[in-house]
């Protein structure tokens, strides 16, 4: 029997802390050795048919999103080196509010792509749930490279941000210099994402060091 990840325990605690009522049967639960029962909720687009957790993407999507392994150190390195405003979103297929907020997050990221805004979607699903991860991303028309968390859960949580409890979803926003400008746990709406992006774009760049 697979042991529960700290993300499950901390997600439930985090939802209570931010007033999101997802405790109990409707909460973000990880069912041992089973594919997550992914279904679209009100406001989401697309439909997901989960038949296997290891297979490829089925019709009607017709393509397989790229999902690469990544650790906390590599995430920090990417946001420091890209020269873009970067949104890092931690999510999971078994987390209803993660799936619910995804369309709004994608709309904002796509609307500001020409402004230099980049989105890093990092799934914290188990490695053997990669099929479900790809199917959900395909249902949201995600064509860019996305990522799957690697390494010990608590080490990943502590290394990524000291104030992150592990609750999902979680979003970190970095300015063009890789400085953290916003962070929150729990689902957000489109206005919340938009405000965070505008603030990061408006952040004053650090002056370049002299000779």
Short mmCIF file of C-alpha atoms in Angstrom, two decimals:
data_model
loop_
_atom_site.label_atom_id
_atom_site.label_comp_id
_atom_site.label_asym_id
_atom_site.label_seq_id
_atom_site.Cartn_x
_atom_site.Cartn_y
_atom_site.Cartn_z
CA UNK A 1 0.00 0.00 0.00
CA UNK A 2 1.42 3.35 -1.01
CA UNK A 3 1.84 5.81 1.86
CA UNK A 4 0.15 9.17 1.65
CA UNK A 5 2.25 12.12 0.59
CA UNK A 6 2.68 15.18 2.84
CA UNK A 7 0.95 17.06 0.01
CA UNK A 8 -2.34 15.34 0.92
CA UNK A 9 -2.09 16.08 4.63
CA UNK A 10 -0.89 19.64 4.14
CA UNK A 11 -3.33 20.33 1.34
CA UNK A 12 -6.26 19.62 3.63
CA UNK A 13 -4.76 21.82 6.33
CA UNK A 14 -4.05 24.56 3.81
CA UNK A 15 -7.61 24.57 2.47
CA UNK A 16 -8.97 25.04 5.97
CA UNK A 17 -6.56 27.90 6.58
CA UNK A 18 -7.64 29.84 3.49
CA UNK A 19 -11.32 29.05 3.92
CA UNK A 20 -11.66 26.69 0.95
CA UNK A 21 -14.16 23.99 1.82
CA UNK A 22 -12.57 20.91 0.28
CA UNK A 23 -12.24 18.81 3.41
CA UNK A 24 -13.94 15.45 3.65
CA UNK A 25 -15.03 13.28 0.70
CA UNK A 26 -14.90 16.19 -1.76
CA UNK A 27 -11.34 17.10 -0.79
CA UNK A 28 -8.03 16.57 -2.59
CA UNK A 29 -7.39 12.91 -1.91
CA UNK A 30 -4.79 10.54 -3.30
CA UNK A 31 -6.13 7.02 -3.66
CA UNK A 32 -3.42 4.40 -3.31
CA UNK A 33 -2.51 2.56 -6.53
CA UNK A 34 -5.50 3.93 -8.45
CA UNK A 35 -5.73 6.44 -11.25
CA UNK A 36 -7.36 9.67 -10.07
CA UNK A 37 -11.01 10.04 -11.00
CA UNK A 38 -10.61 13.23 -13.02
CA UNK A 39 -13.78 14.94 -14.12
CA UNK A 40 -14.46 18.41 -15.43
CA UNK A 41 -16.05 20.88 -13.06
CA UNK A 42 -18.12 23.96 -13.80
CA UNK A 43 -15.96 26.52 -15.56
CA UNK A 44 -13.42 23.99 -16.86
CA UNK A 45 -13.02 23.15 -20.52
CA UNK A 46 -12.61 19.79 -22.15
CA UNK A 47 -13.42 16.29 -20.95
CA UNK A 48 -11.01 13.72 -19.60
CA UNK A 49 -11.36 10.00 -20.01
CA UNK A 50 -9.11 8.17 -17.56
CA UNK A 51 -8.73 4.50 -18.41
CA UNK A 52 -5.11 3.90 -17.43
CA UNK A 53 -2.50 5.81 -15.46
CA UNK A 54 0.39 4.72 -17.67
CA UNK A 55 -0.97 5.06 -21.19
CA UNK A 56 -0.67 7.90 -23.64
CA UNK A 57 -3.16 10.62 -24.45
CA UNK A 58 -6.37 9.34 -25.99
CA UNK A 59 -8.73 11.03 -28.41
CA UNK A 60 -10.05 13.66 -28.84
CA UNK A 61 -6.78 15.44 -27.97
CA UNK A 62 -4.49 13.72 -30.43
CA UNK A 63 -1.17 14.86 -28.94
CA UNK A 64 0.92 14.18 -25.87
CA UNK A 65 2.09 17.15 -23.79
CA UNK A 66 5.75 17.10 -22.75
CA UNK A 67 6.21 16.53 -19.02
CA UNK A 68 9.79 16.55 -17.71
CA UNK A 69 11.10 15.69 -14.22
CA UNK A 70 12.27 18.63 -12.13
CA UNK A 71 13.45 19.32 -8.60
CA UNK A 72 13.22 22.45 -6.46
CA UNK A 73 16.80 23.56 -7.21
CA UNK A 74 16.17 23.39 -10.96
CA UNK A 75 12.97 25.43 -10.60
CA UNK A 76 14.84 28.15 -8.73
CA UNK A 77 17.59 28.14 -11.34
CA UNK A 78 15.10 28.52 -14.18
CA UNK A 79 13.28 31.49 -12.66
CA UNK A 80 16.61 33.21 -12.00
CA UNK A 81 18.01 32.71 -15.49
CA UNK A 82 15.08 33.20 -17.85
CA UNK A 83 14.76 36.99 -17.79
CA UNK A 84 10.97 36.68 -17.81
CA UNK A 85 8.19 37.16 -15.31
CA UNK A 86 7.54 33.58 -14.26
CA UNK A 87 4.50 31.99 -12.63
CA UNK A 88 5.25 28.67 -10.95
CA UNK A 89 2.08 26.72 -10.21
CA UNK A 90 2.15 23.54 -8.09
CA UNK A 91 -0.82 21.30 -8.82
CA UNK A 92 -2.01 17.69 -8.98
CA UNK A 93 -4.61 15.75 -10.93
CA UNK A 94 -6.17 14.52 -7.67
CA UNK A 95 -6.69 18.10 -6.40
CA UNK A 96 -10.10 19.54 -7.43
CA UNK A 97 -9.23 23.23 -6.82
CA UNK A 98 -6.01 22.77 -8.81
CA UNK A 99 -8.02 21.62 -11.80
CA UNK A 100 -10.70 24.24 -11.22
CA UNK A 101 -8.29 27.20 -11.31
CA UNK A 102 -6.30 25.98 -14.31
CA UNK A 103 -8.40 27.62 -17.08
CA UNK A 104 -8.11 31.07 -15.44
CA UNK A 105 -4.38 30.62 -14.89
CA UNK A 106 -3.85 29.63 -18.51
CA UNK A 107 -5.91 32.55 -19.83
CA UNK A 108 -3.80 35.06 -17.91
CA UNK A 109 -0.49 33.45 -18.88
CA UNK A 110 -1.47 33.33 -22.55
CA UNK A 111 -2.76 36.91 -22.53
CA UNK A 112 0.63 38.16 -21.23
CA UNK A 113 2.90 35.84 -23.19
CA UNK A 114 3.94 38.69 -25.51
CA UNK A 115 4.84 40.73 -22.41
CA UNK A 116 7.46 38.18 -21.44
CA UNK A 117 5.37 36.17 -18.97
CA UNK A 118 6.14 32.46 -18.74
CA UNK A 119 4.25 29.73 -16.90
CA UNK A 120 5.85 26.73 -15.20
CA UNK A 121 3.29 24.08 -14.34
CA UNK A 122 4.74 21.58 -11.87
CA UNK A 123 2.66 18.52 -11.06
CA UNK A 124 3.24 16.80 -7.73
CA UNK A 125 1.53 13.60 -8.86
CA UNK A 126 3.25 10.25 -8.41
CA UNK A 127 5.48 9.21 -11.31
CA UNK A 128 3.08 6.44 -12.30
CA UNK A 129 0.27 8.98 -12.76
CA UNK A 130 2.02 10.60 -15.72
CA UNK A 131 -0.73 9.40 -18.07
CA UNK A 132 -3.40 11.26 -16.10
CA UNK A 133 -1.18 14.36 -15.95
CA UNK A 134 -0.77 14.39 -19.73
CA UNK A 135 -4.47 13.83 -20.34
CA UNK A 136 -5.47 16.74 -18.13
CA UNK A 137 -2.91 19.05 -19.73
CA UNK A 138 -4.09 18.03 -23.19
CA UNK A 139 -7.69 18.77 -22.20
CA UNK A 140 -6.56 22.31 -21.35
CA UNK A 141 -4.64 22.66 -24.67
CA UNK A 142 -1.31 22.99 -22.85
CA UNK A 143 1.37 22.65 -25.54
CA UNK A 144 4.35 24.10 -23.65
CA UNK A 145 6.73 21.91 -21.66
CA UNK A 146 5.51 21.20 -18.13
CA UNK A 147 7.10 19.41 -15.20
CA UNK A 148 6.70 16.61 -12.68
CA UNK A 149 8.11 17.01 -9.16
CA UNK A 150 11.11 14.85 -8.32
CA UNK A 151 12.63 14.04 -4.96
CA UNK A 152 11.44 13.72 -1.40
CA UNK A 153 8.22 15.63 -0.74
CA UNK A 154 9.26 17.53 2.38
CA UNK A 155 12.69 18.37 0.97
CA UNK A 156 11.02 19.72 -2.16
CA UNK A 157 8.52 21.79 -0.16
CA UNK A 158 11.16 23.27 2.13
CA UNK A 159 13.61 24.01 -0.67
CA UNK A 160 11.12 25.73 -2.95
CA UNK A 161 9.77 28.28 -0.47
CA UNK A 162 10.11 28.41 3.35
CA UNK A 163 6.54 29.67 3.84
CA UNK A 164 4.92 26.98 1.70
CA UNK A 165 3.12 24.47 3.92
CA UNK A 166 2.73 22.01 1.05
CA UNK A 167 -0.92 22.94 0.49
CA UNK A 168 -2.16 22.69 -3.10
CA UNK A 169 -2.56 24.49 -5.35
CA UNK A 170 0.29 26.89 -4.67
CA UNK A 171 1.51 29.73 -6.88
CA UNK A 172 4.80 31.63 -6.83
CA UNK A 173 5.37 34.70 -9.01
CA UNK A 174 8.85 35.96 -9.90
CA UNK A 175 9.90 39.16 -11.65
CA UNK A 176 12.37 39.38 -14.54
CA UNK A 177 15.31 39.22 -12.13
CA UNK A 178 14.07 36.06 -10.47
CA UNK A 179 12.89 37.83 -7.32
CA UNK A 180 9.75 36.48 -5.67
CA UNK A 181 7.01 39.12 -5.87
CA UNK A 182 3.98 37.09 -4.79
CA UNK A 183 3.10 33.76 -3.24
CA UNK A 184 -0.13 32.15 -2.08
CA UNK A 185 -1.67 28.80 -1.28
CA UNK A 186 -5.13 27.78 -2.43
CA UNK A 187 -7.12 28.32 -5.61
CA UNK A 188 -7.21 31.76 -7.24
CA UNK A 189 -9.49 33.43 -9.76
CA UNK A 190 -8.50 35.25 -12.93
CA UNK A 191 -8.36 38.66 -11.20
CA UNK A 192 -5.89 37.32 -8.63
CA UNK A 193 -3.57 35.92 -11.29
CA UNK A 194 -3.87 39.11 -13.37
CA UNK A 195 -3.01 41.35 -10.42
CA UNK A 196 0.05 39.26 -9.56
CA UNK A 197 1.32 39.32 -13.15
CA UNK A 198 0.83 43.08 -13.54
CA UNK A 199 2.68 43.73 -10.27
CA UNK A 200 5.60 41.51 -11.33
CA UNK A 201 5.82 43.20 -14.74
CA UNK A 202 5.89 46.59 -13.04
CA UNK A 203 8.59 45.59 -10.54
CA UNK A 204 11.72 47.74 -10.82
CA UNK A 205 14.63 45.69 -12.16
CA UNK A 206 17.73 45.48 -9.99
CA UNK A 207 20.50 47.79 -11.26
CA UNK A 208 23.33 46.02 -13.04
CA UNK A 209 26.52 45.71 -11.05
CA UNK A 210 29.31 48.05 -12.05
CA UNK A 211 32.76 46.97 -13.22
#
